[in-house]
XYZ file of N, CA and C in Angstrom:
537
model
N 0.811 -1.202 0.000
C 0.000 0.000 0.000
C 0.850 1.260 0.000
N 1.779 1.386 0.924
C 2.611 2.593 1.003
C 3.973 2.406 0.347
N 4.150 1.362 -0.443
C 5.434 1.094 -1.085
C 5.643 2.059 -2.242
N 6.800 2.757 -2.270
C 7.081 3.633 -3.410
C 7.076 2.823 -4.706
N 6.675 3.446 -5.785
C 6.496 2.756 -7.065
C 7.744 1.996 -7.499
N 8.900 2.590 -7.364
C 10.111 1.952 -7.867
C 10.676 0.902 -6.910
N 10.363 0.987 -5.653
C 10.881 0.036 -4.685
C 10.418 -1.389 -5.000
N 9.206 -1.527 -5.539
C 8.709 -2.866 -5.830
C 9.498 -3.551 -6.945
N 10.270 -2.790 -7.725
C 11.066 -3.369 -8.791
C 12.477 -3.721 -8.349
N 12.834 -3.379 -7.121
C 14.177 -3.680 -6.637
C 14.299 -5.153 -6.300
N 15.478 -5.694 -6.541
C 15.766 -7.098 -6.256
C 16.391 -7.190 -4.863
N 17.070 -8.284 -4.592
C 17.693 -8.474 -3.287
C 18.846 -7.489 -3.101
N 19.257 -7.308 -1.861
C 20.358 -6.391 -1.562
C 21.641 -6.833 -2.258
N 21.881 -8.136 -2.315
C 23.081 -8.638 -2.988
C 23.077 -8.344 -4.477
N 21.922 -8.519 -5.116
C 21.807 -8.241 -6.553
C 22.017 -6.757 -6.842
N 21.358 -5.915 -6.084
C 21.487 -4.470 -6.282
C 22.923 -4.020 -5.985
N 23.559 -4.619 -4.971
C 24.962 -4.325 -4.675
C 25.876 -4.712 -5.822
N 25.572 -5.834 -6.471
C 26.338 -6.264 -7.640
C 26.222 -5.280 -8.793
N 25.033 -4.724 -8.987
C 24.849 -3.715 -10.035
C 25.670 -2.464 -9.739
N 25.699 -2.068 -8.481
C 26.492 -0.902 -8.086
C 27.981 -1.193 -8.295
N 28.414 -2.394 -7.930
C 29.805 -2.808 -8.118
C 30.181 -2.743 -9.597
N 29.329 -3.297 -10.461
C 29.589 -3.275 -11.910
C 29.657 -1.846 -12.440
N 28.777 -0.982 -11.957
C 28.787 0.415 -12.387
C 30.088 1.103 -11.969
N 30.548 0.842 -10.766
C 31.793 1.460 -10.311
C 33.000 0.939 -11.094
N 32.983 -0.319 -11.501
C 34.050 -0.837 -12.363
C 34.068 -0.064 -13.673
N 32.888 0.116 -14.272
C 32.779 0.889 -15.525
C 33.336 2.297 -15.336
N 32.895 2.956 -14.285
C 33.325 4.333 -14.057
C 34.823 4.418 -13.778
N 35.350 3.481 -13.018
C 36.783 3.485 -12.713
C 37.610 3.301 -13.984
N 37.164 2.407 -14.877
C 37.900 2.191 -16.126
C 37.789 3.392 -17.060
N 36.688 4.098 -16.993
C 36.515 5.282 -17.840
C 37.218 6.510 -17.302
N 37.388 6.555 -16.000
C 38.009 7.713 -15.360
C 39.062 7.239 -14.357
N 40.181 6.704 -14.854
C 41.177 6.131 -13.941
C 41.819 7.156 -13.009
N 41.715 8.422 -13.333
C 42.308 9.455 -12.481
C 41.481 9.728 -11.221
N 40.283 9.167 -11.141
C 39.404 9.351 -9.987
C 39.451 8.087 -9.133
N 39.549 8.250 -7.814
C 39.533 7.115 -6.887
C 38.089 6.757 -6.543
N 37.774 5.475 -6.598
C 36.448 4.979 -6.251
C 36.587 3.992 -5.110
N 35.622 4.049 -4.190
C 35.625 3.126 -3.065
C 34.190 2.706 -2.786
N 33.990 1.397 -2.610
C 32.678 0.852 -2.292
C 32.791 0.037 -1.019
N 32.041 0.448 -0.006
C 31.974 -0.280 1.256
C 30.572 -0.850 1.406
N 30.492 -2.057 1.918
C 29.196 -2.677 2.177
C 29.290 -3.480 3.459
N 28.401 -3.188 4.374
C 28.330 -3.873 5.661
C 29.678 -3.891 6.369
N 30.377 -2.762 6.357
C 31.638 -2.622 7.052
C 32.847 -3.186 6.338
N 32.676 -3.717 5.134
C 33.784 -4.291 4.369
C 34.014 -3.462 3.107
N 35.283 -3.305 2.755
C 35.615 -2.628 1.509
C 35.520 -3.642 0.382
N 34.633 -3.378 -0.552
C 34.400 -4.268 -1.689
C 35.277 -3.880 -2.873
N 35.459 -2.584 -3.062
C 36.233 -2.074 -4.192
C 36.935 -0.799 -3.755
N 38.213 -0.678 -4.094
C 38.972 0.523 -3.760
C 40.046 0.725 -4.827
N 39.952 1.824 -5.556
C 40.922 2.103 -6.618
C 41.910 3.192 -6.228
N 41.979 3.537 -4.957
C 42.883 4.593 -4.510
C 44.324 4.260 -4.903
N 44.985 5.209 -5.523
C 46.380 5.042 -5.911
C 46.590 4.330 -7.237
N 45.529 3.855 -7.839
C 45.641 3.189 -9.145
C 45.081 4.164 -10.178
N 45.965 4.772 -10.941
C 45.487 5.811 -11.855
C 45.797 5.527 -13.318
N 45.908 4.250 -13.678
C 46.023 3.935 -15.104
C 45.164 2.722 -15.426
N 44.710 2.685 -16.648
C 43.744 1.679 -17.077
C 44.295 0.265 -16.992
N 45.561 0.072 -17.351
C 46.133 -1.277 -17.327
C 46.107 -1.864 -15.917
N 46.474 -1.065 -14.915
C 46.458 -1.554 -13.534
C 45.035 -1.832 -13.053
N 44.080 -1.014 -13.505
C 42.684 -1.239 -13.128
C 42.157 -2.532 -13.752
N 42.537 -2.804 -14.987
C 42.125 -4.062 -15.622
C 42.684 -5.251 -14.837
N 43.928 -5.132 -14.387
C 44.498 -6.200 -13.568
C 43.735 -6.357 -12.257
N 43.382 -5.251 -11.621
C 42.637 -5.292 -10.367
C 41.286 -5.988 -10.550
N 40.568 -5.654 -11.629
C 39.219 -6.168 -11.832
C 39.164 -7.528 -12.506
N 40.144 -7.827 -13.392
C 40.066 -9.047 -14.189
C 41.249 -9.990 -13.998
N 42.271 -9.572 -13.262
C 43.368 -10.463 -12.934
C 44.622 -10.269 -13.778
N 45.686 -10.923 -13.329
C 46.989 -10.807 -13.995
C 46.984 -11.407 -15.390
N 46.207 -12.457 -15.580
C 46.149 -13.090 -16.895
C 45.583 -12.114 -17.938
N 44.548 -11.374 -17.553
C 43.986 -10.370 -18.472
C 45.008 -9.278 -18.742
N 45.703 -8.852 -17.703
C 46.713 -7.797 -17.872
C 47.809 -8.242 -18.832
N 48.254 -9.490 -18.711
C 49.333 -9.952 -19.578
C 48.875 -10.133 -21.023
N 47.568 -10.263 -21.254
C 47.042 -10.417 -22.614
C 46.679 -9.086 -23.265
N 46.827 -7.984 -22.523
C 46.431 -6.673 -23.041
C 47.321 -6.201 -24.179
N 46.683 -5.605 -25.176
C 47.403 -4.911 -26.243
C 46.734 -3.562 -26.454
N 47.525 -2.611 -26.909
C 46.978 -1.289 -27.231
C 46.174 -1.383 -28.511
N 45.108 -0.620 -28.562
C 44.348 -0.479 -29.800
C 44.155 1.019 -30.008
N 44.592 1.483 -31.161
C 44.559 2.923 -31.413
C 44.516 3.167 -32.917
N 43.754 4.176 -33.307
C 43.726 4.539 -34.716
C 42.480 5.312 -35.093
N 42.472 5.750 -36.329
C 41.336 6.510 -36.852
C 40.224 5.563 -37.272
N 39.022 5.935 -36.919
C 37.829 5.214 -37.351
C 36.908 6.220 -38.020
N 36.951 6.247 -39.335
C 36.135 7.143 -40.147
C 36.304 8.584 -39.676
N 35.283 9.161 -39.078
C 35.340 10.562 -38.648
C 35.777 10.721 -37.200
N 36.275 9.646 -36.596
C 36.644 9.700 -35.194
C 38.000 9.061 -34.928
N 38.269 8.899 -33.643
C 39.540 8.310 -33.222
C 39.268 7.362 -32.062
N 39.994 6.252 -32.039
C 39.862 5.245 -30.991
C 41.187 5.070 -30.287
N 41.140 5.000 -28.964
C 42.307 4.691 -28.150
C 41.826 3.799 -27.027
N 42.566 2.731 -26.752
C 42.167 1.868 -25.655
C 43.004 0.621 -25.564
N 42.414 -0.403 -24.942
C 43.087 -1.679 -24.708
C 42.116 -2.815 -24.985
N 42.672 -3.920 -25.457
C 41.880 -5.119 -25.696
C 42.770 -6.318 -25.407
N 42.166 -7.395 -24.915
C 42.956 -8.601 -24.663
C 43.061 -9.418 -25.947
N 44.257 -9.898 -26.203
C 44.512 -10.722 -27.389
C 44.215 -12.183 -27.071
N 43.782 -12.935 -28.068
C 43.575 -14.379 -27.880
C 44.879 -15.055 -27.479
N 44.800 -16.096 -26.725
C 43.630 -16.896 -26.443
C 42.816 -16.438 -25.233
N 43.219 -15.358 -24.562
C 42.474 -14.913 -23.388
C 41.065 -14.500 -23.815
N 40.074 -14.948 -23.043
C 38.693 -14.559 -23.324
C 37.840 -14.779 -22.089
N 36.626 -14.268 -22.171
C 35.656 -14.406 -21.087
C 34.338 -14.899 -21.684
N 33.467 -15.386 -20.844
C 32.212 -15.964 -21.308
C 31.086 -14.983 -21.551
N 31.282 -13.703 -21.176
C 30.238 -12.700 -21.404
C 30.851 -11.430 -21.984
N 29.968 -10.571 -22.481
C 30.397 -9.275 -23.020
C 30.539 -8.205 -21.931
N 30.312 -8.578 -20.682
C 30.340 -7.594 -19.593
C 31.667 -6.858 -19.468
N 32.747 -7.450 -19.953
C 34.063 -6.822 -19.825
C 34.416 -5.961 -21.027
N 33.443 -5.678 -21.882
C 33.650 -4.788 -23.020
C 33.117 -3.416 -22.624
N 34.032 -2.516 -22.294
C 33.682 -1.197 -21.772
C 33.915 -0.152 -22.861
N 32.863 0.583 -23.214
C 32.933 1.535 -24.319
C 32.582 2.931 -23.813
N 33.416 3.887 -24.217
C 33.201 5.290 -23.867
C 33.273 6.113 -25.145
N 32.316 7.001 -25.326
C 32.310 7.894 -26.476
C 32.337 9.316 -25.937
N 33.360 10.045 -26.316
C 33.550 11.424 -25.860
C 33.488 11.514 -24.333
N 34.086 10.525 -23.668
C 34.154 10.523 -22.205
C 32.913 9.999 -21.525
N 31.932 9.544 -22.265
C 30.673 9.091 -21.679
C 30.531 7.579 -21.859
N 30.187 6.900 -20.794
C 29.966 5.454 -20.819
C 28.717 5.170 -21.642
N 28.843 4.245 -22.604
C 27.704 3.949 -23.472
C 27.578 2.446 -23.717
N 26.465 2.073 -24.305
C 26.220 0.720 -24.785
C 25.930 0.846 -26.272
N 26.586 0.035 -27.074
C 26.347 0.041 -28.516
C 26.454 -1.380 -29.039
N 25.328 -1.913 -29.487
C 25.337 -3.264 -30.051
C 26.211 -3.320 -31.295
N 26.266 -2.230 -32.046
C 27.074 -2.188 -33.262
C 28.566 -2.275 -32.938
N 29.004 -1.572 -31.904
C 30.412 -1.631 -31.495
C 30.732 -3.023 -30.964
N 29.839 -3.593 -30.158
C 30.054 -4.956 -29.668
C 30.181 -5.927 -30.840
N 29.310 -5.778 -31.845
C 29.362 -6.648 -33.010
C 30.691 -6.484 -33.748
N 31.136 -5.227 -33.938
C 32.382 -4.979 -34.670
C 33.578 -5.599 -33.957
N 33.624 -5.498 -32.642
C 34.726 -6.098 -31.874
C 34.664 -7.625 -31.976
N 33.479 -8.186 -31.796
C 33.305 -9.633 -31.897
C 33.666 -10.125 -33.301
N 33.256 -9.384 -34.312
C 33.558 -9.753 -35.693
C 35.070 -9.708 -35.950
N 35.756 -8.752 -35.331
C 37.204 -8.654 -35.483
C 37.948 -9.840 -34.901
N 37.310 -10.551 -33.975
C 37.941 -11.699 -33.321
C 37.277 -13.026 -33.687
N 36.391 -13.015 -34.687
C 35.554 -14.190 -34.931
C 36.315 -15.459 -35.250
N 37.463 -15.393 -35.880
C 38.224 -16.606 -36.186
C 39.331 -16.854 -35.165
N 39.448 -15.952 -34.207
C 40.521 -16.061 -33.221
C 40.038 -16.554 -31.862
N 38.750 -16.348 -31.577
C 38.166 -16.801 -30.317
C 37.031 -17.774 -30.604
N 36.830 -18.754 -29.741
C 35.692 -19.655 -29.924
C 34.368 -18.882 -29.831
N 33.359 -19.402 -30.479
C 32.037 -18.783 -30.432
C 31.570 -18.682 -28.978
N 31.032 -17.534 -28.621
C 30.564 -17.329 -27.252
C 31.640 -16.855 -26.291
N 32.809 -16.528 -26.790
C 33.903 -16.010 -25.957
C 34.188 -14.581 -26.383
N 34.568 -13.733 -25.420
C 34.716 -12.302 -25.682
C 35.953 -11.754 -24.973
N 36.531 -10.672 -25.505
C 37.718 -10.088 -24.882
C 37.348 -9.160 -23.731
N 38.352 -8.781 -22.966
C 38.245 -7.643 -22.062
C 38.713 -6.459 -22.891
N 37.958 -5.375 -22.884
C 38.350 -4.215 -23.670
C 37.871 -2.943 -22.996
N 38.685 -1.911 -23.108
C 38.308 -0.555 -22.717
C 38.576 0.296 -23.946
N 37.506 0.753 -24.576
C 37.596 1.495 -25.826
C 37.103 2.907 -25.624
N 37.956 3.880 -25.914
C 37.621 5.300 -25.783
C 37.574 5.924 -27.168
N 36.377 6.301 -27.591
C 36.180 6.914 -28.898
C 36.032 8.421 -28.765
N 36.594 9.135 -29.721
C 36.329 10.570 -29.883
C 35.614 10.694 -31.220
N 34.343 11.077 -31.171
C 33.504 11.124 -32.366
C 32.746 12.453 -32.363
N 32.695 13.139 -33.507
C 31.925 14.385 -33.569
C 30.472 14.167 -33.137
N 29.963 15.075 -32.336
C 28.622 14.960 -31.772
C 27.517 14.835 -32.804
N 27.688 15.448 -33.979
C 26.626 15.391 -34.987
C 26.431 13.985 -35.555
N 27.375 13.071 -35.313
C 27.245 11.700 -35.794
C 26.586 10.784 -34.768
N 26.255 11.307 -33.598
C 25.710 10.495 -32.513
C 24.207 10.699 -32.370
N 23.490 9.607 -32.214
C 22.065 9.653 -31.895
C 21.917 9.115 -30.481
N 21.692 10.027 -29.530
C 21.595 9.621 -28.127
C 20.153 9.364 -27.707
N 19.229 9.506 -28.609
C 17.813 9.324 -28.283
C 17.304 7.928 -28.604
N 18.162 6.935 -28.430
C 17.791 5.550 -28.689
C 17.027 4.982 -27.502
N 17.394 5.391 -26.302
C 16.814 4.850 -25.073
C 16.642 5.992 -24.073
N 15.580 5.977 -23.274
C 15.362 7.075 -22.316
C 16.523 7.311 -21.344
N 17.263 6.258 -20.981
C 18.372 6.409 -20.034
C 19.598 7.040 -20.674
N 19.587 7.189 -22.005
C 20.693 7.787 -22.771
C 21.974 6.975 -22.669
N 21.878 5.735 -22.227
C 23.055 4.878 -22.129
C 23.368 4.247 -23.480
N 22.329 3.867 -24.198
C 22.525 3.264 -25.515
C 22.508 4.373 -26.562
N 23.474 4.324 -27.472
C 23.528 5.319 -28.541
C 23.654 4.624 -29.888
N 23.392 5.373 -30.921
C 23.606 4.901 -32.284
C 24.566 5.878 -32.939
N 25.552 5.342 -33.628
C 26.532 6.176 -34.314
C 26.198 6.145 -35.798
N 25.891 7.295 -36.351
C 25.487 7.395 -37.750
C 26.707 7.506 -38.655
N 27.503 6.453 -38.646
C 28.730 6.434 -39.438
C 29.064 4.978 -39.744
N 28.402 4.406 -40.733
C 28.551 2.983 -41.027
C 29.980 2.530 -41.307
N 30.819 3.302 -42.028
C 32.191 2.824 -42.261
C 32.989 2.645 -40.966
N 32.590 3.318 -39.888
C 33.320 3.225 -38.639
C 33.380 1.796 -38.118
N 32.311 1.035 -38.294
C 32.262 -0.311 -37.735
C 33.237 -1.247 -38.440
N 33.328 -1.162 -39.755
C 34.292 -2.014 -40.462
C 35.719 -1.580 -40.139
N 35.934 -0.287 -39.929
C 37.267 0.189 -39.546
C 37.620 -0.266 -38.130
N 36.630 -0.315 -37.244
C 36.864 -0.829 -35.892
C 37.232 -2.307 -35.952
N 36.528 -3.076 -36.765
C 36.854 -4.493 -36.942
C 38.294 -4.654 -37.412
N 38.692 -3.828 -38.371
C 40.068 -3.878 -38.895
C 41.074 -3.533 -37.802
N 40.793 -2.497 -36.997
C 41.707 -2.111 -35.919
C 41.830 -3.212 -34.866
N 40.735 -3.888 -34.561
C 40.768 -4.987 -33.588
C 41.668 -6.099 -34.111
N 41.457 -6.496 -35.367
C 42.293 -7.562 -35.959
C 43.762 -7.167 -35.961
N 44.030 -5.917 -36.308
C 45.417 -5.441 -36.372
C 46.056 -5.458 -34.977
N 45.309 -5.004 -33.960
C 45.844 -4.939 -32.599
C 46.181 -6.324 -32.058
N 45.262 -7.280 -32.243
C 45.479 -8.597 -31.648
C 46.433 -9.462 -32.462
N 46.716 -9.062 -33.701
C 47.659 -9.838 -34.510
C 49.037 -9.211 -34.526
N 49.277 -8.263 -33.640
C 50.603 -7.651 -33.530
C 50.902 -6.654 -34.636
N 49.873 -5.990 -35.166
C 50.085 -4.952 -36.172
C 49.987 -5.433 -37.603
N 49.759 -6.729 -37.790
C 49.621 -7.257 -39.161
C 48.152 -7.497 -39.447
N 47.692 -7.055 -40.626
C 46.279 -7.292 -40.975
C 46.151 -8.285 -42.085
């Protein structure tokens, strides 16, 4: 009767805590110069104090094996520029959760970018396996459609050649510069 409308949609405390943890991982990878700390029930769950580079944060969140598989990915993608890190095969994970994408400093979700990265690794990773990646795009604002979803988290990039160029950059990065 007196339950707030949104409270009825909340899950267990552990589930909601996991969502907060995942969000802080995303934010820490996007903004490594900022320290993040998550405490729950008197225990520190996450603390990035003193870790101010992406490679060290990837090691903290995904382990030494992921860190040792990291390669730089950088280059022009159509009307934009990409800089970041991706794990080279054979390292992989079972979900896309470790694919972190930022456009103009903003955390986003893009099925097209996920597809381009997966396509770039399609013959190098088994089906259903995905890399750890932190991809930072600089793209002119006029090419972005942010009105895909009310939360503004999902965007559409109106630049079709960019996706094939991203696929090419992924292949080049994980193959040691040879395409």
